[in-house]
CSV table of N, CA, C and O in Angstrom, one decimal:
chain,number,residue,atom,x,y,z
A,200,ALA,N,87.6,40.3,134.2
A,200,ALA,CA,86.7,40.8,135.4
A,200,ALA,C,87.7,41.6,136.0
A,200,ALA,O,86.8,42.2,136.9
A,201,LEU,N,88.6,42.2,136.0
A,201,LEU,CA,89.3,42.7,136.8
A,201,LEU,C,88.8,44.7,136.1
A,201,LEU,O,88.9,45.4,136.2
A,202,HIS,N,88.7,44.1,134.6
A,202,HIS,CA,88.3,45.4,133.8
A,202,HIS,C,86.9,45.7,134.7
A,202,HIS,O,86.4,46.7,134.6
A,203,ALA,N,86.5,45.3,134.4
A,203,ALA,CA,84.4,45.3,135.3
A,203,ALA,C,84.9,45.7,136.5
A,203,ALA,O,83.3,47.2,136.7
A,204,VAL,N,85.5,45.6,137.5
A,204,VAL,CA,85.3,45.8,138.9
A,204,VAL,C,86.0,47.5,138.7
A,204,VAL,O,85.6,48.2,139.6
A,205,ARG,N,87.4,47.8,138.2
A,205,ARG,CA,87.9,49.0,138.2
A,205,ARG,C,87.6,50.4,137.4
A,205,ARG,O,87.8,51.3,137.5
A,206,GLY,N,87.2,49.1,136.1
A,206,GLY,CA,86.6,50.6,135.1
A,206,GLY,C,88.1,50.9,134.3
A,206,GLY,O,88.5,51.0,134.5
A,207,PRO,N,87.1,51.7,132.8
A,207,PRO,CA,88.4,51.2,132.0
A,207,PRO,C,89.4,52.9,132.7
A,207,PRO,O,91.0,52.7,132.2
A,208,SER,N,88.9,54.1,133.8
A,208,SER,CA,89.6,55.0,134.0
A,208,SER,C,90.9,55.5,134.9
A,208,SER,O,91.1,55.8,135.3
A,209,ALA,N,90.3,53.8,135.6
A,209,ALA,CA,91.3,53.2,136.6
A,209,ALA,C,92.6,53.2,136.8
A,209,ALA,O,93.6,53.1,137.4
A,210,TYR,N,93.2,52.7,135.4
A,210,TYR,CA,94.3,52.3,134.9
A,210,TYR,C,95.1,53.3,134.6
A,210,TYR,O,94.4,54.6,134.1
A,211,PRO,N,96.2,53.4,135.2
A,211,PRO,CA,97.1,54.8,135.0
A,211,PRO,C,96.8,55.2,133.4
A,211,PRO,O,97.8,56.3,133.7
A,212,VAL,N,97.5,53.9,132.8
A,212,VAL,CA,97.6,54.3,131.3
A,212,VAL,C,96.2,55.2,130.7
A,212,VAL,O,96.8,56.0,129.9
A,213,SER,N,95.4,55.1,131.0
A,213,SER,CA,94.3,55.7,131.0
A,213,SER,C,94.2,57.5,130.9
A,213,SER,O,94.1,58.2,130.5
A,214,LYS,N,94.5,57.2,132.4
A,214,LYS,CA,95.3,58.6,132.9
A,214,LYS,C,96.0,59.4,131.6
A,214,LYS,O,96.0,60.7,131.7
A,215,VAL,N,97.4,59.0,131.6
A,215,VAL,CA,97.7,59.6,130.9
A,215,VAL,C,97.2,59.6,129.7
A,215,VAL,O,98.0,60.8,129.4
A,216,VAL,N,96.5,58.9,129.0
A,216,VAL,CA,96.1,58.9,127.4
A,216,VAL,C,95.6,60.4,127.4
A,216,VAL,O,95.3,60.9,126.6
A,217,GLN,N,93.8,60.1,128.3
A,217,GLN,CA,93.1,61.4,129.2
A,217,GLN,C,93.8,62.6,129.3
A,217,GLN,O,94.1,63.8,128.3
A,218,LEU,N,95.4,62.5,129.4
A,218,LEU,CA,96.1,64.1,129.5
A,218,LEU,C,96.6,64.5,128.6
A,218,LEU,O,97.1,65.3,127.8
A,219,LEU,N,97.6,63.2,127.8
A,219,LEU,CA,98.0,63.8,126.5
A,219,LEU,C,97.3,64.6,125.4
A,219,LEU,O,97.5,65.3,124.6
A,220,GLN,N,95.6,63.7,125.4
A,220,GLN,CA,94.9,64.3,124.9
A,220,GLN,C,94.1,66.0,124.8
A,220,GLN,O,93.7,66.4,124.1
A,221,GLU,N,94.3,66.0,126.2
A,221,GLU,CA,93.9,67.5,126.4
A,221,GLU,C,94.7,68.3,126.3
A,221,GLU,O,94.5,69.0,125.9
A,222,MET,N,96.1,67.9,126.7
A,222,MET,CA,97.5,68.9,126.0
A,222,MET,C,96.8,68.5,124.7
A,222,MET,O,97.0,70.0,124.5
A,223,LYS,N,97.2,67.9,124.1
A,223,LYS,CA,97.1,68.0,122.2
A,223,LYS,C,96.0,69.3,122.1
A,223,LYS,O,96.1,69.6,121.3
A,224,GLU,N,94.5,69.0,122.9
A,224,GLU,CA,94.0,69.5,122.5
A,224,GLU,C,94.2,71.0,122.9
A,224,GLU,O,93.6,72.1,122.4
A,225,SER,N,94.6,71.6,124.1
A,225,SER,CA,95.4,72.7,124.2
A,225,SER,C,96.3,72.8,123.5
A,225,SER,O,96.0,74.5,123.2
A,226,LEU,N,97.2,72.3,122.9
A,226,LEU,CA,98.0,72.6,122.4
A,226,LEU,C,97.8,73.4,120.7
A,226,LEU,O,98.0,74.5,120.2
A,227,GLU,N,96.4,72.3,120.4
A,227,GLU,CA,95.7,73.0,118.9
A,227,GLU,C,94.7,74.7,118.9
A,227,GLU,O,95.5,74.9,118.1
A,228,LYS,N,94.3,75.0,120.2
A,228,LYS,CA,94.1,75.7,120.2
A,228,LYS,C,95.2,77.3,120.6
A,228,LYS,O,94.7,78.3,119.7
A,229,GLU,N,96.1,77.2,121.1
A,229,GLU,CA,96.8,77.8,121.1
A,229,GLU,C,97.9,77.8,119.9
A,229,GLU,O,97.8,79.4,119.6
A,230,ALA,N,97.8,77.1,119.0
A,230,ALA,CA,98.7,76.9,117.3
A,230,ALA,C,97.4,78.0,116.9
A,230,ALA,O,97.4,79.0,116.2
A,231,ASP,N,96.2,77.8,117.1
A,231,ASP,CA,95.0,78.7,116.5
A,231,ASP,C,95.7,79.4,116.3
A,231,ASP,O,95.0,80.7,116.2
A,232,THR,N,95.3,80.4,118.2
A,232,THR,CA,95.7,81.3,118.1
A,232,THR,C,96.6,82.1,118.1
A,232,THR,O,96.8,83.7,117.7
A,233,ASP,N,97.3,81.5,117.9
A,233,ASP,CA,99.1,81.8,117.4
A,233,ASP,C,99.2,82.4,116.3
A,233,ASP,O,99.5,83.5,115.5
A,234,GLU,N,98.5,81.8,114.7
A,234,GLU,CA,98.1,81.7,114.2
A,234,GLU,C,97.0,82.8,113.4
A,234,GLU,O,97.8,83.7,112.7
A,235,GLU,N,96.7,82.9,114.0
A,235,GLU,CA,95.7,84.7,114.0
A,235,GLU,C,96.0,86.0,114.2
A,235,GLU,O,96.7,86.4,113.8
A,236,ILE,N,97.2,85.5,115.3
A,236,ILE,CA,98.1,86.5,115.6
A,236,ILE,C,98.9,87.2,114.9
A,236,ILE,O,99.1,88.1,114.4
A,237,TYR,N,99.7,86.0,114.1
A,237,TYR,CA,101.1,86.2,113.4
A,237,TYR,C,100.3,86.7,111.7
A,237,TYR,O,100.7,87.4,111.5
A,238,GLU,N,99.2,86.0,112.2
A,238,GLU,CA,98.3,86.8,110.5
A,238,GLU,C,97.9,88.3,110.7
A,238,GLU,O,98.6,89.1,109.5
A,239,LYS,N,97.5,88.8,111.9
A,239,LYS,CA,97.3,90.0,112.4
A,239,LYS,C,98.6,90.7,112.5
A,239,LYS,O,99.1,91.8,111.7
A,240,MET,N,99.9,90.1,112.4
A,240,MET,CA,101.3,91.1,112.7
A,240,MET,C,101.6,91.1,111.5
A,240,MET,O,102.2,92.3,110.9
A,241,ALA,N,101.8,90.3,110.6
A,241,ALA,CA,102.0,90.6,109.1
A,241,ALA,C,101.3,91.3,108.3
A,241,ALA,O,102.1,91.6,107.7
A,242,CYS,N,99.8,91.5,108.4
A,242,CYS,CA,99.3,91.9,107.8
A,242,CYS,C,100.1,93.6,108.6
A,242,CYS,O,99.6,94.9,107.1
A,243,TRP,N,99.5,93.5,109.6
A,243,TRP,CA,100.4,94.9,109.7
A,243,TRP,C,101.3,95.6,109.7
A,243,TRP,O,102.3,96.6,109.1
A,244,CYS,N,102.6,94.3,109.8
A,244,CYS,CA,104.1,94.7,109.2
A,244,CYS,C,103.9,95.3,107.3
A,244,CYS,O,104.9,96.2,107.5
A,245,THR,N,103.5,94.1,106.9
A,245,THR,CA,103.2,94.9,105.2
A,245,THR,C,102.5,95.9,105.2
A,245,THR,O,103.3,97.4,104.6
A,246,THR,N,101.2,96.4,105.7
A,246,THR,CA,101.0,97.6,105.4
A,246,THR,C,101.9,98.8,106.3
A,246,THR,O,102.2,99.5,104.9
A,247,ASN,N,102.8,98.5,107.2
A,247,ASN,CA,103.3,99.5,107.8
A,247,ASN,C,104.7,99.5,107.2
A,247,ASN,O,104.9,101.1,107.2
A,248,ASP,N,105.0,98.4,106.7
A,248,ASP,CA,106.3,98.4,105.6
A,248,ASP,C,106.1,99.3,104.6
A,248,ASP,O,106.6,100.4,103.9
A,249,LYS,N,104.9,99.4,104.0
A,249,LYS,CA,104.3,99.6,102.5
A,249,LYS,C,104.3,101.4,102.7
A,249,LYS,O,105.0,102.3,102.2
A,250,SER,N,103.6,102.0,103.8
A,250,SER,CA,103.2,103.4,104.5
A,250,SER,C,105.0,104.0,104.3
A,250,SER,O,104.6,104.8,104.4
A,251,LYS,N,105.5,103.1,105.3
A,251,LYS,CA,106.6,103.5,105.3
A,251,LYS,C,107.7,104.4,104.9
A,251,LYS,O,108.0,105.2,104.7
A,252,THR,N,107.6,103.1,103.7
A,252,THR,CA,108.4,103.2,102.4
A,252,THR,C,108.0,104.5,101.6
A,252,THR,O,109.1,105.2,101.2
A,253,LYS,N,106.8,104.9,101.5
A,253,LYS,CA,106.0,105.7,100.8
A,253,LYS,C,106.4,106.9,101.6
A,253,LYS,O,106.7,108.1,100.8
A,254,SER,N,105.6,107.0,103.0
A,254,SER,CA,106.8,108.6,103.7
A,254,SER,C,108.4,108.6,103.2
A,254,SER,O,108.7,109.5,103.0
A,255,ILE,N,109.0,107.8,103.4
A,255,ILE,CA,110.6,108.2,102.8
A,255,ILE,C,110.3,108.4,101.7
A,255,ILE,O,111.2,109.6,101.6
A,256,ALA,N,109.8,108.1,101.3
A,256,ALA,CA,110.2,108.0,99.3
A,256,ALA,C,109.7,109.9,99.4
A,256,ALA,O,110.4,110.8,99.0
A,257,ASP,N,108.4,110.3,99.4
A,257,ASP,CA,107.9,111.3,99.5
A,257,ASP,C,108.9,112.8,100.4
A,257,ASP,O,109.3,113.8,99.9
A,258,ALA,N,109.8,112.0,101.3
A,258,ALA,CA,110.5,113.0,102.3
A,258,ALA,C,111.5,113.1,101.8
A,258,ALA,O,112.0,114.3,101.5
A,259,GLU,N,112.3,112.3,100.9
A,259,GLU,CA,113.4,112.4,100.6
A,259,GLU,C,113.1,113.3,99.0
A,259,GLU,O,113.8,114.1,98.6
A,260,THR,N,112.2,112.6,98.3
A,260,THR,CA,111.7,113.7,97.4
A,260,THR,C,111.4,115.3,97.6
A,260,THR,O,112.1,116.2,97.1
A,261,LYS,N,110.6,115.4,98.5
A,261,LYS,CA,110.9,116.9,99.3
A,261,LYS,C,112.1,117.7,99.8
A,261,LYS,O,112.3,118.7,99.6
A,262,LEU,N,113.1,117.2,100.2
A,262,LEU,CA,114.2,117.3,101.1
A,262,LEU,C,115.2,117.4,99.0
A,262,LEU,O,115.6,118.9,99.7
A,263,SER,N,115.0,117.2,98.3
A,263,SER,CA,115.8,117.4,96.9
A,263,SER,C,115.2,118.9,97.0
A,263,SER,O,115.6,119.5,96.3
A,264,GLN,N,112.9,118.4,97.1
A,264,GLN,CA,112.8,119.9,96.6
A,264,GLN,C,113.5,121.4,97.0
A,264,GLN,O,113.5,121.8,96.4
A,265,LEU,N,113.1,121.0,97.9
A,265,LEU,CA,113.6,121.9,99.3
A,265,LEU,C,115.6,123.1,99.0
A,265,LEU,O,115.9,123.4,99.3
A,266,GLY,N,116.0,121.3,98.9
A,266,GLY,CA,118.1,121.9,98.5
A,266,GLY,C,117.8,122.8,97.2
A,266,GLY,O,118.6,123.6,97.6
A,267,ALA,N,116.9,122.0,96.0
A,267,ALA,CA,117.0,123.1,95.3
A,267,ALA,C,116.8,124.5,95.0
A,267,ALA,O,117.6,125.3,94.6
A,268,SER,N,115.1,124.7,96.1
A,268,SER,CA,114.8,126.1,96.3
A,268,SER,C,116.1,127.0,97.6
A,268,SER,O,116.1,128.6,97.0
A,269,ILE,N,116.5,126.3,98.0
A,269,ILE,CA,117.5,126.8,98.7
A,269,ILE,C,118.5,127.4,97.8
A,269,ILE,O,118.8,128.3,98.2
A,270,GLU,N,119.2,126.7,97.4
A,270,GLU,CA,120.1,127.1,95.9
A,270,GLU,C,119.8,128.1,95.5
A,270,GLU,O,120.3,129.2,95.0
A,271,GLU,N,118.3,127.7,94.6
A,271,GLU,CA,117.5,129.5,93.9
A,271,GLU,C,117.8,130.2,94.9
A,271,GLU,O,117.9,131.2,93.9
A,272,LEU,N,116.6,130.5,95.9
A,272,LEU,CA,117.3,131.8,96.8
A,272,LEU,C,118.1,131.7,97.1
A,272,LEU,O,118.1,133.4,97.4
A,273,THR,N,119.3,131.2,97.6
A,273,THR,CA,120.5,132.0,98.0
A,273,THR,C,121.4,132.7,97.0
A,273,THR,O,121.9,134.1,96.8
A,274,ALA,N,121.0,132.2,95.1
A,274,ALA,CA,121.7,132.7,94.1
A,274,ALA,C,120.8,133.8,93.4
A,274,ALA,O,121.2,135.3,93.7
A,275,GLU,N,119.5,133.8,94.4
A,275,GLU,CA,118.6,135.4,94.0
A,275,GLU,C,119.2,135.9,95.1
A,275,GLU,O,119.3,137.3,94.8
A,276,SER,N,119.0,135.5,96.3
A,276,SER,CA,119.6,136.7,97.4
A,276,SER,C,121.0,137.8,97.2
A,276,SER,O,120.9,138.7,97.5
A,277,ALA,N,122.1,136.6,96.5
A,277,ALA,CA,123.0,137.1,96.3
A,277,ALA,C,122.8,138.5,94.9
A,277,ALA,O,123.5,139.7,94.9
A,278,LEU,N,122.0,137.9,93.9
A,278,LEU,CA,122.2,138.5,93.0
A,278,LEU,C,120.8,140.0,93.4
A,278,LEU,O,121.5,141.3,93.3
A,279,LEU,N,120.5,140.2,94.6
A,279,LEU,CA,119.4,141.3,94.7
A,279,LEU,C,120.2,141.9,96.4
A,279,LEU,O,120.3,143.4,96.0
A,280,GLN,N,121.9,141.3,97.0
A,280,GLN,CA,122.5,142.4,97.5
A,280,GLN,C,123.2,142.9,96.8
A,280,GLN,O,123.4,143.7,96.6
A,281,THR,N,123.6,142.3,95.2
A,281,THR,CA,124.9,143.3,94.4
A,281,THR,C,123.4,144.0,93.9
A,281,THR,O,124.2,145.3,93.7
A,282,GLN,N,122.5,144.0,94.0
A,282,GLN,CA,121.4,144.8,93.3
A,282,GLN,C,121.4,146.5,93.9
A,282,GLN,O,121.6,147.5,94.0
A,283,ILE,N,121.0,145.6,95.9
A,283,ILE,CA,121.4,146.9,96.5
A,283,ILE,C,122.0,147.8,96.7
A,283,ILE,O,122.2,149.3,96.6
A,284,ALA,N,123.4,147.2,96.5
A,284,ALA,CA,124.8,147.6,96.9
A,284,ALA,C,124.6,148.8,95.9
A,284,ALA,O,125.4,150.0,95.9
A,285,GLY,N,124.3,148.2,94.0
A,285,GLY,CA,124.3,149.1,93.2
A,285,GLY,C,123.9,150.1,93.8
A,285,GLY,O,124.3,151.6,93.0
A,286,LEU,N,121.9,150.2,94.2
A,286,LEU,CA,121.7,151.6,94.1
A,286,LEU,C,121.9,152.4,95.3
A,286,LEU,O,121.2,153.5,95.4
A,287,GLU,N,122.1,152.0,96.0
A,287,GLU,CA,122.1,152.4,97.3
A,287,GLU,C,124.1,153.6,96.6
A,287,GLU,O,124.0,155.2,97.1
A,288,GLN,N,124.6,153.4,96.3
A,288,GLN,CA,126.0,153.8,95.3
A,288,GLN,C,125.0,154.6,94.5
A,288,GLN,O,125.7,155.8,94.7
A,289,GLU,N,123.9,154.7,93.7
A,289,GLU,CA,123.6,155.5,92.7
A,289,GLU,C,123.0,156.5,93.6
A,289,GLU,O,122.8,157.7,93.1
A,290,VAL,N,122.0,156.0,95.1
A,290,VAL,CA,120.9,157.3,95.7
A,290,VAL,C,122.2,157.9,96.2
A,290,VAL,O,122.6,159.4,96.5
A,291,LYS,N,123.7,157.5,96.7
A,291,LYS,CA,124.7,158.1,96.9
A,291,LYS,C,125.2,159.2,96.0
A,291,LYS,O,125.2,160.5,96.3
A,292,LYS,N,125.8,158.7,94.8
A,292,LYS,CA,125.5,160.0,94.0
A,292,LYS,C,124.6,160.9,93.3
A,292,LYS,O,125.0,162.3,93.6
A,293,ASN,N,123.4,160.7,94.0
A,293,ASN,CA,122.6,161.6,93.4
A,293,ASN,C,121.9,162.6,94.9
A,293,ASN,O,121.7,163.3,93.8
A,294,VAL,N,122.1,161.8,95.5
A,294,VAL,CA,122.3,162.9,96.7
A,294,VAL,C,123.4,163.7,96.5
A,294,VAL,O,123.3,165.1,96.6
A,295,GLY,N,124.7,163.2,96.2
A,295,GLY,CA,126.1,164.4,96.3
A,295,GLY,C,125.3,165.5,94.8
A,295,GLY,O,125.7,166.6,95.2
A,296,SER,N,124.7,164.8,93.7
A,296,SER,CA,124.3,165.3,93.2
A,296,SER,C,123.3,167.0,93.2
A,296,SER,O,123.4,167.8,92.8
A,297,LEU,N,122.2,166.3,93.6
A,297,LEU,CA,121.5,167.4,94.2
A,297,LEU,C,121.7,168.0,95.5
A,297,LEU,O,121.3,169.4,94.9
A,298,GLU,N,122.6,167.9,95.9
A,298,GLU,CA,123.3,168.7,97.3
A,298,GLU,C,124.1,170.3,96.4
A,298,GLU,O,124.5,170.9,96.7
A,299,THR,N,124.9,169.4,95.0
A,299,THR,CA,126.0,171.0,93.8
A,299,THR,C,124.8,171.3,93.9
A,299,THR,O,124.9,172.2,93.6
A,300,ALA,N,123.7,170.9,93.2
A,300,ALA,CA,122.8,171.9,93.1
A,300,ALA,C,122.2,172.7,93.3
A,300,ALA,O,121.6,174.0,93.0
A,301,LYS,N,121.9,172.4,94.4
A,301,LYS,CA,121.5,173.1,95.8
A,301,LYS,C,122.3,174.7,96.1
A,301,LYS,O,121.4,175.6,96.3
A,302,ALA,N,123.2,174.4,96.0
A,302,ALA,CA,124.6,175.3,96.5
A,302,ALA,C,124.8,176.2,94.9
A,302,ALA,O,125.1,177.0,95.6
A,303,LEU,N,124.8,175.4,93.9
A,303,LEU,CA,124.2,176.3,92.7
A,303,LEU,C,123.6,177.2,92.7
A,303,LEU,O,123.4,178.4,91.9
A,304,ARG,N,122.2,176.8,92.6
A,304,ARG,CA,121.4,177.5,93.0
A,304,ARG,C,121.0,178.6,94.1
A,304,ARG,O,120.9,179.4,93.7
A,305,ALA,N,121.7,178.3,95.4
A,305,ALA,CA,121.9,179.5,96.5
A,305,ALA,C,123.1,180.9,96.0
A,305,ALA,O,122.6,181.9,96.6
A,306,LYS,N,123.8,180.4,95.3
A,306,LYS,CA,125.0,180.8,94.6
A,306,LYS,C,123.6,181.8,93.2
A,306,LYS,O,124.6,182.9,93.3
A,307,GLN,N,123.2,181.2,92.5
A,307,GLN,CA,122.6,182.0,91.2
A,307,GLN,C,121.8,183.0,92.0
A,307,GLN,O,121.4,183.9,91.6
A,308,LYS,N,121.2,182.3,93.1
A,308,LYS,CA,119.8,183.3,93.7
A,308,LYS,C,120.5,184.6,94.5
A,308,LYS,O,119.8,185.8,94.6
A,309,ALA,N,121.7,184.3,95.1
A,309,ALA,CA,122.5,185.5,95.5
A,309,ALA,C,123.0,186.2,95.3
A,309,ALA,O,122.9,186.7,94.2
């Protein structure tokens, strides 16, 4: 008889049950949203990790190649410096010989 007068939602326990059900639905929605975000983030992390790992490996390979090129070019530079020094000495010698030859011809003409 009391139930008919007040109705089922009039009981405090019914309100608590209704609030708990609403909270459950809200939490389920949040969990779904969180799961979607997590999946996107996990995918991004995996993709980004692969990309960065490849970039690092490529850069390390390039670094090794550049190091080898530097060593090779440094050796070539040293060789060319030596050749330049030798050629400069040869030019000085040839200029000296030329001057001697000019002086000798001048004497011969005179």
